[in-house]
């Protein structure tokens, strides 16, 4: 297949850029570690999620971004999806029911984020019915609790097993030592939204640490116009106030010595305005509820300077309820998931500074129930509770061939009852200079097993049928990455990648009966270039990124749906009022995307600005934000369950927040 001229030129440019960096890298090697050029933005950040142990970002076998709580406050992000849509190579789609995260040109509408793994302090939080790694208000993560977020691009199955096809998002929660005291906040905003939150932290003289958070969000919603329903019987396509949402979230963590006990819970109710799955329009009775929770006990203790033993056990739940009104009845759907997970790993230094990690993971599902009935309390016409346990064994190695050259390799075997083993290797060659510059050559593979929803759900001929014969998806990725310290205050990153995905699971309409069914429909190829510049100049900080990407179906030669060729983002934070306040500017945009039906959705650019301060009044924190400042009109492609091919997104919105620390 012949590649577009723009892609070829872009690839040649990126490769020549990498080649041009090599002489500069060699010159930088001679600089003294203590010179002015040896540090970027203070200290080089560390990352845990790339290899299950802390390592400098420049030495991690992946393309990594780390977003801090300071950035979250500066730009006014409320959800993980709002954060991710400004990160290099990522984008987000919203169908007014859930939000979906895309990476490197791949985001199948309606996939519930099954191909990205979300972790909370290193523990998996993707649920076990739909395998969803939720990132909006439906997700378990509340940004009030976040210290930093590690975004690890590329395949991660060698480390974590299932779901980590295109990336791993590891959310690191705050600790009591950083949050000492109690802080209460209240926010109001457009579309009838109001939020209240309280967080508290403390560290005692005995070394006991506690951090906790409670939050409550209510959104009255807004009116939406859908031309597909523009008839007198359907209120001329206007869904009036049918977009309400409510969320309650709780988090608590207790740490003492080598032990940590934490729990999180989230409840989200959403009224759906889009009449998905051929339901009646503008009734206000199409609703979904997501309930998720986890309790995890973690242990980590160094048996000496050369070794470390760590592990975790967790109990997890996920419940989903959906009411779908039809002319003759309301379809009541539910899912109940209950599972436990246990992981253990042993890390040891061998032959000097070489590191070897061995580990095992086990998941026991004792409930994976799905059901449907025509009314609440009636005998279900569909009920399934097929469970499947999994276990995995892995070994990782970091070998330092010299002071500058590192080889990182790993292999994992995962087995699920009733399925063949899945072996996933990875390898990396890393040339590190120790001053914020590095050149990496990366390879890895990953898999995703079909979840219970895709395999077994059927609603008695209303909209969807089952397919128990689904086989796992697989992807392999090759990447070359350069991270270059351009000056003491500026860092540049450029990467070229290519991936091949096969046996992809997608929903399509069965032409024989008109029902949706999940199938291993084929393959997808992707390639792209990602670039980013980060800077810190005094109190002025920011980053700008651009991604040129192409993802296509090699069997038909067509571009994948919901896959923009161009992505760009700019985040810039400027101090004002003698440094007592900050202004955060955000601009993000993407090019044209296609819907699953082949319709073009125009590109868009959205700008936002947030003014925030924690220093105007002692103990007080406040912010005022205007999002989508210029009221850009844009839409997102959506899945086959919608009559609409694309759904319009929010226009200009205002949010005000005030908090006080006691």
XYZ file of C-alpha atoms in Angstrom:
662
model
C 0.000 0.000 0.000
C 1.309 3.399 -0.917
C 1.459 5.851 1.966
C 0.231 9.449 1.628
C 2.909 11.918 0.638
C 2.430 13.869 3.876
C 3.064 10.770 5.964
C 6.180 9.829 4.003
C 7.581 13.341 4.263
C 6.750 13.484 7.952
C 8.462 10.161 8.587
C 11.578 11.224 6.718
C 11.637 14.495 8.633
C 11.351 12.712 11.984
C 14.053 10.209 11.108
C 16.378 12.968 9.944
C 15.652 14.827 13.179
C 16.624 11.761 15.191
C 19.799 11.401 13.157
C 20.640 15.064 13.653
C 20.264 14.638 17.409
C 22.938 11.953 17.637
C 25.951 14.283 17.320
C 24.396 16.617 19.869
C 23.818 13.671 22.161
C 27.451 12.706 21.864
C 28.583 16.235 22.703
C 26.222 16.413 25.655
C 27.754 13.229 27.029
C 30.920 15.146 27.904
C 29.110 17.688 30.075
C 29.563 17.450 33.790
C 26.515 16.268 35.749
C 26.558 19.421 37.835
C 26.646 21.858 34.928
C 23.844 24.312 34.240
C 22.663 22.143 31.336
C 22.333 18.984 33.427
C 18.825 19.569 34.728
C 15.536 20.049 32.927
C 12.722 21.786 34.775
C 14.369 21.020 38.110
C 14.659 17.238 38.477
C 14.034 14.543 35.878
C 10.670 12.954 36.854
C 10.433 9.289 37.742
C 7.831 6.773 36.595
C 6.699 3.571 38.299
C 4.145 2.123 35.895
C 6.482 1.395 32.982
C 8.356 -1.451 34.730
C 6.791 -1.824 38.205
C 9.679 -0.016 39.848
C 10.705 3.620 40.016
C 12.990 4.716 37.195
C 13.839 7.985 35.505
C 11.542 8.808 32.591
C 14.623 8.919 30.361
C 15.427 5.286 31.289
C 11.881 3.883 31.016
C 11.274 1.481 28.097
C 8.374 3.559 26.777
C 7.256 7.013 25.735
C 6.085 8.525 29.024
C 4.339 11.712 30.177
C 3.838 12.687 33.816
C 1.065 15.160 34.724
C 1.111 16.652 38.238
C -1.593 17.872 40.595
C -0.309 21.437 40.066
C -1.141 21.165 36.363
C -4.562 19.724 37.177
C -5.349 22.758 39.341
C -3.844 25.239 36.871
C -5.945 24.094 33.913
C -9.128 23.289 35.814
C -9.472 19.650 34.770
C -12.218 17.753 36.574
C -11.931 14.286 35.037
C -9.225 12.019 33.734
C -10.557 12.412 30.190
C -10.230 16.212 30.380
C -6.585 15.719 31.353
C -5.833 13.118 28.683
C -7.200 15.096 25.740
C -4.284 17.544 26.063
C -1.586 14.849 26.290
C 0.645 14.103 23.298
C -1.039 11.660 20.908
C -4.266 11.235 22.944
C -7.815 12.378 22.207
C -11.278 11.886 23.703
C -14.736 11.160 22.254
C -18.030 11.750 24.103
C -21.387 10.254 23.056
C -23.330 11.866 25.950
C -23.307 8.561 27.838
C -19.608 7.695 28.210
C -16.246 9.155 27.267
C -13.776 7.171 25.172
C -10.014 7.657 25.070
C -8.144 7.317 21.785
C -4.401 6.972 21.291
C -2.243 7.109 18.167
C -5.197 7.299 15.812
C -7.074 4.344 17.293
C -10.416 4.742 19.051
C -13.324 2.551 18.054
C -16.596 4.333 18.893
C -18.334 2.706 21.825
C -15.459 0.463 22.990
C -15.605 1.577 26.676
C -11.813 2.131 26.743
C -11.131 -1.595 26.677
C -7.775 -1.139 24.907
C -6.238 1.190 27.503
C -5.474 -0.035 31.012
C -6.171 2.244 33.974
C -4.369 1.695 37.277
C -4.862 3.314 40.675
C -1.569 3.237 42.597
C -0.476 0.350 40.402
C -3.663 -1.720 40.905
C -5.937 -2.431 37.922
C -9.326 -0.674 37.968
C -10.727 -1.738 34.555
C -13.908 -3.584 35.444
C -14.572 -7.198 34.392
C -17.878 -7.096 32.503
C -17.138 -4.623 29.710
C -13.402 -4.266 30.583
C -13.992 -0.514 30.759
C -11.183 1.757 31.902
C -13.519 4.695 32.459
C -12.135 8.215 32.402
C -15.147 10.511 32.801
C -17.545 10.995 35.705
C -18.358 7.304 35.359
C -14.784 6.432 36.361
C -13.399 5.547 39.770
C -10.667 8.214 39.677
C -11.475 11.630 41.174
C -8.847 14.241 40.331
C -9.232 15.683 43.851
C -7.265 12.648 45.033
C -4.487 12.699 42.430
C -0.848 13.527 43.067
C 0.275 12.739 39.529
C -0.730 10.716 36.471
C 1.712 8.545 34.525
C 0.815 8.110 30.841
C 2.774 5.182 29.385
C 2.281 4.848 25.644
C 2.393 1.644 23.644
C 1.775 -2.017 24.502
C 1.914 -2.892 28.192
C 0.812 -6.544 28.316
C 4.344 -7.711 29.164
C 3.940 -5.931 32.497
C 0.182 -5.947 33.110
C -1.488 -8.509 30.864
C -4.942 -7.900 29.385
C -6.194 -4.578 27.942
C -2.911 -2.668 27.693
C -2.837 -2.478 23.868
C -2.211 1.226 23.330
C -1.247 2.510 26.748
C -1.301 2.319 30.522
C -2.623 5.170 32.689
C -1.250 4.871 36.228
C -2.903 7.291 38.665
C -0.844 7.998 41.789
C -2.949 9.232 44.698
C -1.994 11.913 47.202
C -0.398 11.099 50.546
C -1.202 12.452 53.979
C 2.168 14.196 54.297
C 1.392 16.419 51.294
C -2.198 17.309 52.189
C -2.003 17.951 55.941
C -5.215 19.471 57.241
C -8.730 19.664 55.851
C -9.730 21.496 52.663
C -13.316 22.066 51.550
C -14.224 23.328 48.071
C -17.409 24.299 46.271
C -17.897 24.894 42.554
C -20.691 26.116 40.308
C -20.832 26.270 36.543
C -22.780 26.294 33.320
C -25.528 23.773 32.497
C -26.692 23.830 36.106
C -23.594 22.134 37.521
C -22.500 22.312 41.133
C -19.870 20.338 42.985
C -18.768 20.037 46.593
C -15.655 18.251 47.819
C -13.697 17.801 51.006
C -10.257 16.270 51.381
C -8.080 15.680 54.417
C -4.615 14.387 55.167
C -2.295 13.891 58.117
C 0.950 12.221 59.109
C 1.539 11.358 62.744
C 4.788 11.284 64.664
C 4.546 7.467 64.582
C 4.706 7.446 60.775
C 1.004 6.723 60.216
C -0.392 8.584 57.196
C -3.980 9.171 56.154
C -5.525 10.788 53.118
C -9.214 10.891 52.246
C -11.629 12.643 49.909
C -15.399 12.945 49.406
C -16.995 14.679 46.424
C -20.487 15.269 45.071
C -21.382 16.502 41.564
C -24.787 17.457 40.185
C -25.458 18.597 36.608
C -28.967 19.664 35.578
C -28.088 19.275 31.906
C -28.962 21.238 28.792
C -31.181 21.057 25.746
C -29.838 19.295 22.653
C -31.023 19.286 19.059
C -30.707 16.127 16.987
C -31.765 16.580 13.350
C -32.217 12.814 12.922
C -35.320 13.085 15.166
C -36.700 16.342 13.757
C -40.395 15.427 13.483
C -43.487 16.828 15.251
C -43.839 13.568 17.215
C -40.283 13.961 18.513
C -40.451 17.610 19.639
C -38.749 18.567 16.377
C -35.554 16.864 17.491
C -35.075 18.779 20.754
C -34.207 16.744 23.829
C -35.129 19.221 26.553
C -33.130 18.845 29.755
C -32.415 15.182 29.097
C -28.688 15.362 29.810
C -28.660 15.345 33.617
C -25.846 13.694 35.569
C -24.942 13.061 39.183
C -21.819 11.619 40.739
C -20.715 10.681 44.273
C -17.119 9.629 44.911
C -15.151 8.543 47.982
C -11.495 7.684 48.492
C -9.365 6.846 51.543
C -5.800 5.657 52.022
C -3.963 4.586 55.169
C -0.189 4.025 55.104
C 2.132 2.697 57.757
C 5.632 1.490 57.085
C 5.622 -1.055 54.275
C 1.822 -1.366 54.226
C -0.900 0.645 52.507
C -4.653 0.086 52.657
C -6.860 2.076 50.322
C -10.418 2.064 49.106
C -12.360 3.942 46.454
C -15.994 4.051 45.410
C -17.963 5.854 42.724
C -21.648 6.131 41.809
C -22.747 7.860 38.624
C -26.311 8.310 37.282
C -26.755 9.625 33.750
C -29.828 10.518 31.735
C -29.177 9.742 28.058
C -30.538 12.300 25.549
C -29.537 10.527 22.314
C -32.145 7.717 22.114
C -29.468 5.062 21.641
C -30.317 1.440 20.797
C -33.472 2.585 18.950
C -35.211 3.745 22.146
C -37.977 6.369 22.293
C -36.736 9.932 21.905
C -37.055 12.707 24.522
C -38.758 10.707 27.255
C -36.121 11.211 29.948
C -36.431 7.520 30.807
C -33.291 6.269 29.110
C -30.823 6.157 31.999
C -27.642 4.366 33.006
C -26.046 3.870 36.403
C -22.428 2.874 37.071
C -21.334 1.738 40.535
C -17.706 0.798 41.077
C -15.547 0.132 44.100
C -12.243 -1.348 45.166
C -10.386 -2.113 48.378
C -6.684 -2.887 48.020
C -3.984 -3.882 50.475
C -0.443 -3.228 49.211
C 2.919 -4.248 50.613
C 6.410 -3.194 49.576
C 9.559 -3.852 51.517
C 13.196 -3.895 50.577
C 14.977 -6.952 51.932
C 18.162 -4.955 51.478
C 19.602 -2.415 49.125
C 19.743 -5.035 46.379
C 16.226 -6.491 46.527
C 12.575 -5.673 47.063
C 9.466 -7.767 47.647
C 6.062 -6.258 46.908
C 2.516 -7.342 46.272
C -1.147 -6.472 46.516
C -4.547 -8.061 47.001
C -7.786 -6.350 46.065
C -11.530 -6.904 46.226
C -13.518 -5.238 43.462
C -17.055 -4.640 42.337
C -18.825 -3.142 39.367
C -22.564 -2.773 38.844
C -24.285 -1.346 35.811
C -27.980 -0.649 35.311
C -29.658 0.600 32.165
C -33.293 1.453 31.406
C -34.191 1.624 27.701
C -37.758 2.725 26.848
C -39.500 1.265 23.801
C -43.059 1.705 22.577
C -44.291 -1.573 24.067
C -42.091 -1.876 27.178
C -39.003 -0.632 28.970
C -36.026 -2.943 28.668
C -34.277 -3.243 32.038
C -30.634 -4.311 31.820
C -28.081 -4.995 34.523
C -24.569 -6.276 35.035
C -22.911 -7.330 38.295
C -19.198 -7.993 38.592
C -17.352 -9.276 41.651
C -13.706 -10.292 41.526
C -10.492 -10.440 43.510
C -6.939 -9.965 42.308
C -3.577 -10.859 43.796
C -0.154 -9.831 42.521
C 3.362 -10.382 43.812
C 6.776 -9.495 42.481
C 10.388 -9.769 43.510
C 12.980 -7.278 42.288
C 16.690 -7.895 42.635
C 19.902 -6.244 41.530
C 22.302 -8.715 39.933
C 25.878 -8.335 38.720
C 26.096 -4.722 39.816
C 23.295 -2.401 38.751
C 21.414 -4.869 36.518
C 17.832 -5.386 37.684
C 15.585 -8.429 37.304
C 11.882 -8.481 38.204
C 9.855 -11.697 38.460
C 6.179 -11.762 39.284
C 2.821 -13.455 39.186
C -0.787 -12.272 39.022
C -4.085 -14.060 39.584
C -7.667 -12.927 39.071
C -10.650 -14.820 40.446
C -14.042 -13.831 39.054
C -16.855 -15.204 41.137
C -19.605 -13.160 39.528
C -19.880 -11.818 35.974
C -23.632 -11.596 35.637
C -25.549 -9.919 32.832
C -29.325 -9.797 32.592
C -32.241 -8.248 30.729
C -35.969 -8.095 31.436
C -38.979 -6.212 30.062
C -39.700 -4.628 33.446
C -38.068 -4.414 36.848
C -38.719 -7.531 38.912
C -39.897 -9.668 35.971
C -38.300 -12.939 34.925
C -35.255 -12.165 32.771
C -35.381 -13.099 29.108
C -31.558 -13.048 29.129
C -29.343 -14.083 32.027
C -25.712 -15.133 31.932
C -23.065 -15.589 34.632
C -20.192 -17.213 32.766
C -16.998 -16.596 34.742
C -13.372 -16.885 33.698
C -10.298 -16.811 35.939
C -6.891 -15.679 34.689
C -3.294 -15.915 35.845
C -0.053 -14.534 34.518
C 3.703 -15.001 35.035
C 6.258 -12.433 33.947
C 9.946 -11.617 34.041
C 11.518 -8.227 33.294
C 15.164 -7.296 33.027
C 17.068 -4.014 32.937
C 20.694 -4.553 31.945
C 23.266 -1.761 31.930
C 25.858 -2.559 29.307
C 27.659 0.690 30.126
C 27.062 3.901 32.033
C 24.992 5.144 29.080
C 23.553 2.071 27.363
C 20.632 0.074 28.754
C 18.867 -2.987 27.386
C 15.386 -3.608 28.772
C 13.603 -6.884 28.012
C 10.624 -8.811 29.306
C 8.194 -11.658 28.669
C 4.798 -12.520 30.117
C 2.492 -15.511 29.767
C -1.218 -15.025 30.518
C -3.729 -17.827 30.677
C -7.497 -17.522 30.958
C -9.704 -20.539 31.552
C -11.028 -21.804 28.234
C -8.548 -19.802 26.125
C -5.070 -20.444 24.757
C -2.037 -18.848 26.450
C -1.017 -15.363 25.379
C 2.747 -14.694 25.262
C 3.820 -11.060 25.060
C 7.471 -9.939 24.802
C 8.991 -6.487 24.878
C 12.440 -5.092 24.261
C 14.129 -1.706 24.430
C 17.534 -0.283 23.626
C 18.050 2.970 25.557
C 20.962 5.351 25.176
C 20.806 7.687 28.163
C 23.003 10.708 28.849
C 21.833 11.378 32.385
C 21.058 15.031 31.646
C 17.491 14.679 30.391
C 18.441 13.401 26.922
C 17.936 9.875 25.617
C 17.461 7.857 22.466
C 15.200 4.792 22.642
C 14.379 1.958 20.265
C 11.264 0.134 21.505
C 9.344 -3.021 20.599
C 6.428 -4.725 22.293
C 3.271 -6.779 21.880
C -0.037 -6.826 23.727
C -3.395 -8.568 23.706
C -7.012 -8.063 24.704
C -9.346 -10.973 25.365
C -13.003 -10.588 24.443
C -15.026 -9.563 27.479
C -18.281 -11.098 28.699
C -20.415 -8.355 27.199
C -18.957 -8.907 23.729
C -19.164 -12.700 23.958
C -22.470 -13.374 25.650
C -24.853 -10.399 25.690
C -28.130 -10.845 23.784
C -31.424 -9.022 24.301
C -33.820 -11.487 22.697
C -33.697 -10.012 19.206
C -34.240 -6.372 20.203
C -30.851 -4.893 19.289
C -27.918 -7.276 19.878
C -26.878 -10.937 19.625
C -24.086 -12.949 21.259
C -20.853 -14.370 19.795
C -19.075 -16.762 22.237
C -16.470 -17.701 19.584
C -14.555 -14.401 19.748
C -10.756 -14.685 19.933
C -8.284 -12.238 21.570
C -7.064 -9.105 19.811
C -3.325 -8.671 19.338
C -1.055 -5.745 18.548
C 2.673 -5.303 17.977
C 4.403 -1.905 18.066
C 7.803 -0.612 16.988
C 8.970 2.884 17.984
C 12.014 5.130 17.874
C 12.004 7.934 20.436
C 14.382 10.838 21.074
C 14.207 13.025 24.190
C 16.575 15.960 23.882
C 17.511 18.640 26.396
C 17.554 21.688 24.112
C 18.599 24.066 26.868
C 18.410 24.323 30.635
C 14.730 25.286 30.374
C 13.518 23.510 27.221
C 13.137 19.834 26.364
C 12.110 18.393 23.007
C 10.638 14.955 22.297
C 10.156 13.287 18.913
C 9.063 9.751 18.121
C 8.223 7.635 15.099
C 6.044 4.552 15.632
C 4.316 1.806 13.732
C 1.820 -0.770 14.986
C -0.040 -3.736 13.547
C -3.276 -4.898 15.168
C -5.115 -8.062 14.197
C -8.252 -10.011 15.143
C -9.859 -6.731 16.207
C -13.234 -7.008 17.909
C -15.816 -4.542 16.630
C -19.588 -4.285 16.658
C -21.285 -4.432 13.279
C -24.829 -4.944 12.038
C -25.679 -8.515 11.057
C -27.244 -8.099 7.618
C -29.390 -11.224 8.065
C -31.351 -9.891 11.028
C -30.342 -6.239 11.551
C -28.875 -6.919 15.005
C -25.538 -5.730 16.373
C -22.945 -8.424 16.906
C -19.281 -8.341 17.961
C -16.885 -10.058 15.576
C -13.146 -10.386 14.928
C -13.593 -8.178 11.898
C -10.055 -7.762 10.732
C -6.873 -5.792 11.155
C -5.627 -2.248 11.604
C -2.281 -0.702 10.777
C -1.046 2.531 12.256
C 1.950 4.798 11.935
C 2.766 8.280 13.085
C 5.047 10.948 14.402
C 4.680 12.615 17.793
C 6.551 15.751 18.807
C 6.499 17.842 21.964
C 8.309 20.786 23.493
C 8.268 21.376 27.259
C 9.546 24.533 28.913
C 10.006 26.139 32.297
C 11.262 29.681 32.280
C 11.073 31.104 35.758
C 7.424 30.769 36.730
C 6.339 30.431 33.097
C 5.681 26.778 32.248
C 4.051 24.957 29.404
C 4.156 22.324 26.719
C 3.136 22.109 23.083
C 2.608 18.893 21.138
C 1.759 17.842 17.606
C 0.987 14.371 16.265
C 0.775 13.269 12.648
C -0.867 9.866 12.540
C -2.536 7.451 10.175
C -4.540 4.351 11.067
C -6.200 2.252 8.392
C -7.743 -1.118 7.580
C -5.237 -2.960 5.359
C -7.917 -5.274 3.957
C -10.039 -2.529 2.428
C -7.447 0.249 2.404
C -9.757 2.688 4.156
C -8.982 4.977 7.048
C -10.313 3.906 10.436
C -13.327 5.728 11.798
C -12.804 8.277 14.583
C -9.136 8.589 13.625
C -7.825 12.147 13.141
C -4.702 12.552 11.038
C -3.561 15.654 12.934
C -3.623 16.311 16.698
C -2.275 19.353 18.473
C -2.302 20.812 21.983
C -0.816 23.801 23.785
C -0.780 24.345 27.538
C 0.804 27.500 28.922
C 0.772 28.748 32.510
C 1.631 32.388 33.259
C 2.028 33.961 36.736
C 0.145 37.168 37.525
C -0.386 39.401 40.562
C 3.290 39.154 41.546
C 3.109 35.396 41.431
C 0.129 35.082 43.772
C -2.110 33.773 40.970
C -1.711 31.900 37.704
C -3.450 31.920 34.358
C -3.628 28.645 32.483
C -4.183 28.774 28.722
C -5.173 25.621 26.863
C -5.674 25.116 23.125
C -6.363 21.719 21.576
C -7.446 20.678 18.137
C -7.772 17.827 15.709
C -8.435 17.309 12.018
C -11.334 15.623 10.228
C -12.552 12.221 11.394
C -14.857 9.693 9.766
C -17.916 8.071 11.324
C -18.410 4.279 11.102
C -20.918 4.997 8.311
C -18.321 6.942 6.312
C -19.509 10.486 7.030
C -16.866 13.168 7.552
C -16.844 15.049 10.870
C -15.000 18.390 10.496
C -11.949 19.187 12.556
C -12.017 21.719 15.350
C -9.959 23.903 17.668
C -11.043 24.580 21.250
C -9.482 27.140 23.599
C -9.902 27.534 27.364
C -8.527 29.817 30.053
C -8.430 29.367 33.844
C -7.403 31.862 36.525
C -6.411 30.226 39.810
C -4.714 31.080 43.076
C -3.768 29.533 46.398
C -1.985 32.610 47.727
C -4.347 35.600 47.451
C -5.765 34.879 50.913
C -4.077 32.617 53.451
C -5.762 29.205 53.480
C -7.966 29.967 50.469
C -7.848 28.541 46.969
C -9.994 29.797 44.130
C -10.337 29.473 40.374
C -12.456 30.822 37.525
C -12.458 29.149 34.136
C -13.986 29.686 30.721
C -13.937 26.534 28.613
C -14.391 26.586 24.844
C -13.904 30.338 25.019
C -14.846 31.006 21.401
C -17.898 28.717 21.488
C -16.537 26.413 18.772
C -19.157 24.143 17.219
C -17.884 20.584 16.824
C -19.067 16.981 17.030
C -17.681 13.529 17.809
C -18.294 10.326 15.808
C -20.347 7.749 17.703
C -20.996 4.013 17.554
C -23.533 1.935 15.655
C -25.906 1.914 18.644
C -26.845 5.518 17.786
C -29.085 6.705 14.958
C -26.918 9.832 14.927
C -23.636 9.511 13.046
C -22.007 12.194 15.196
C -23.026 14.062 18.341
C -22.435 17.733 19.058
C -20.243 18.648 22.030
C -20.532 21.408 24.643
C -20.195 25.034 23.699
C -18.848 27.774 25.939
C -18.999 26.959 29.648
C -18.012 28.797 32.830
C -16.892 27.299 36.122
C -16.160 29.040 39.456
C -14.553 27.334 42.447
C -13.697 28.403 45.993
C -11.954 26.398 48.689
C -10.569 26.890 52.157
C -8.010 24.906 54.142
C -8.555 24.469 57.881
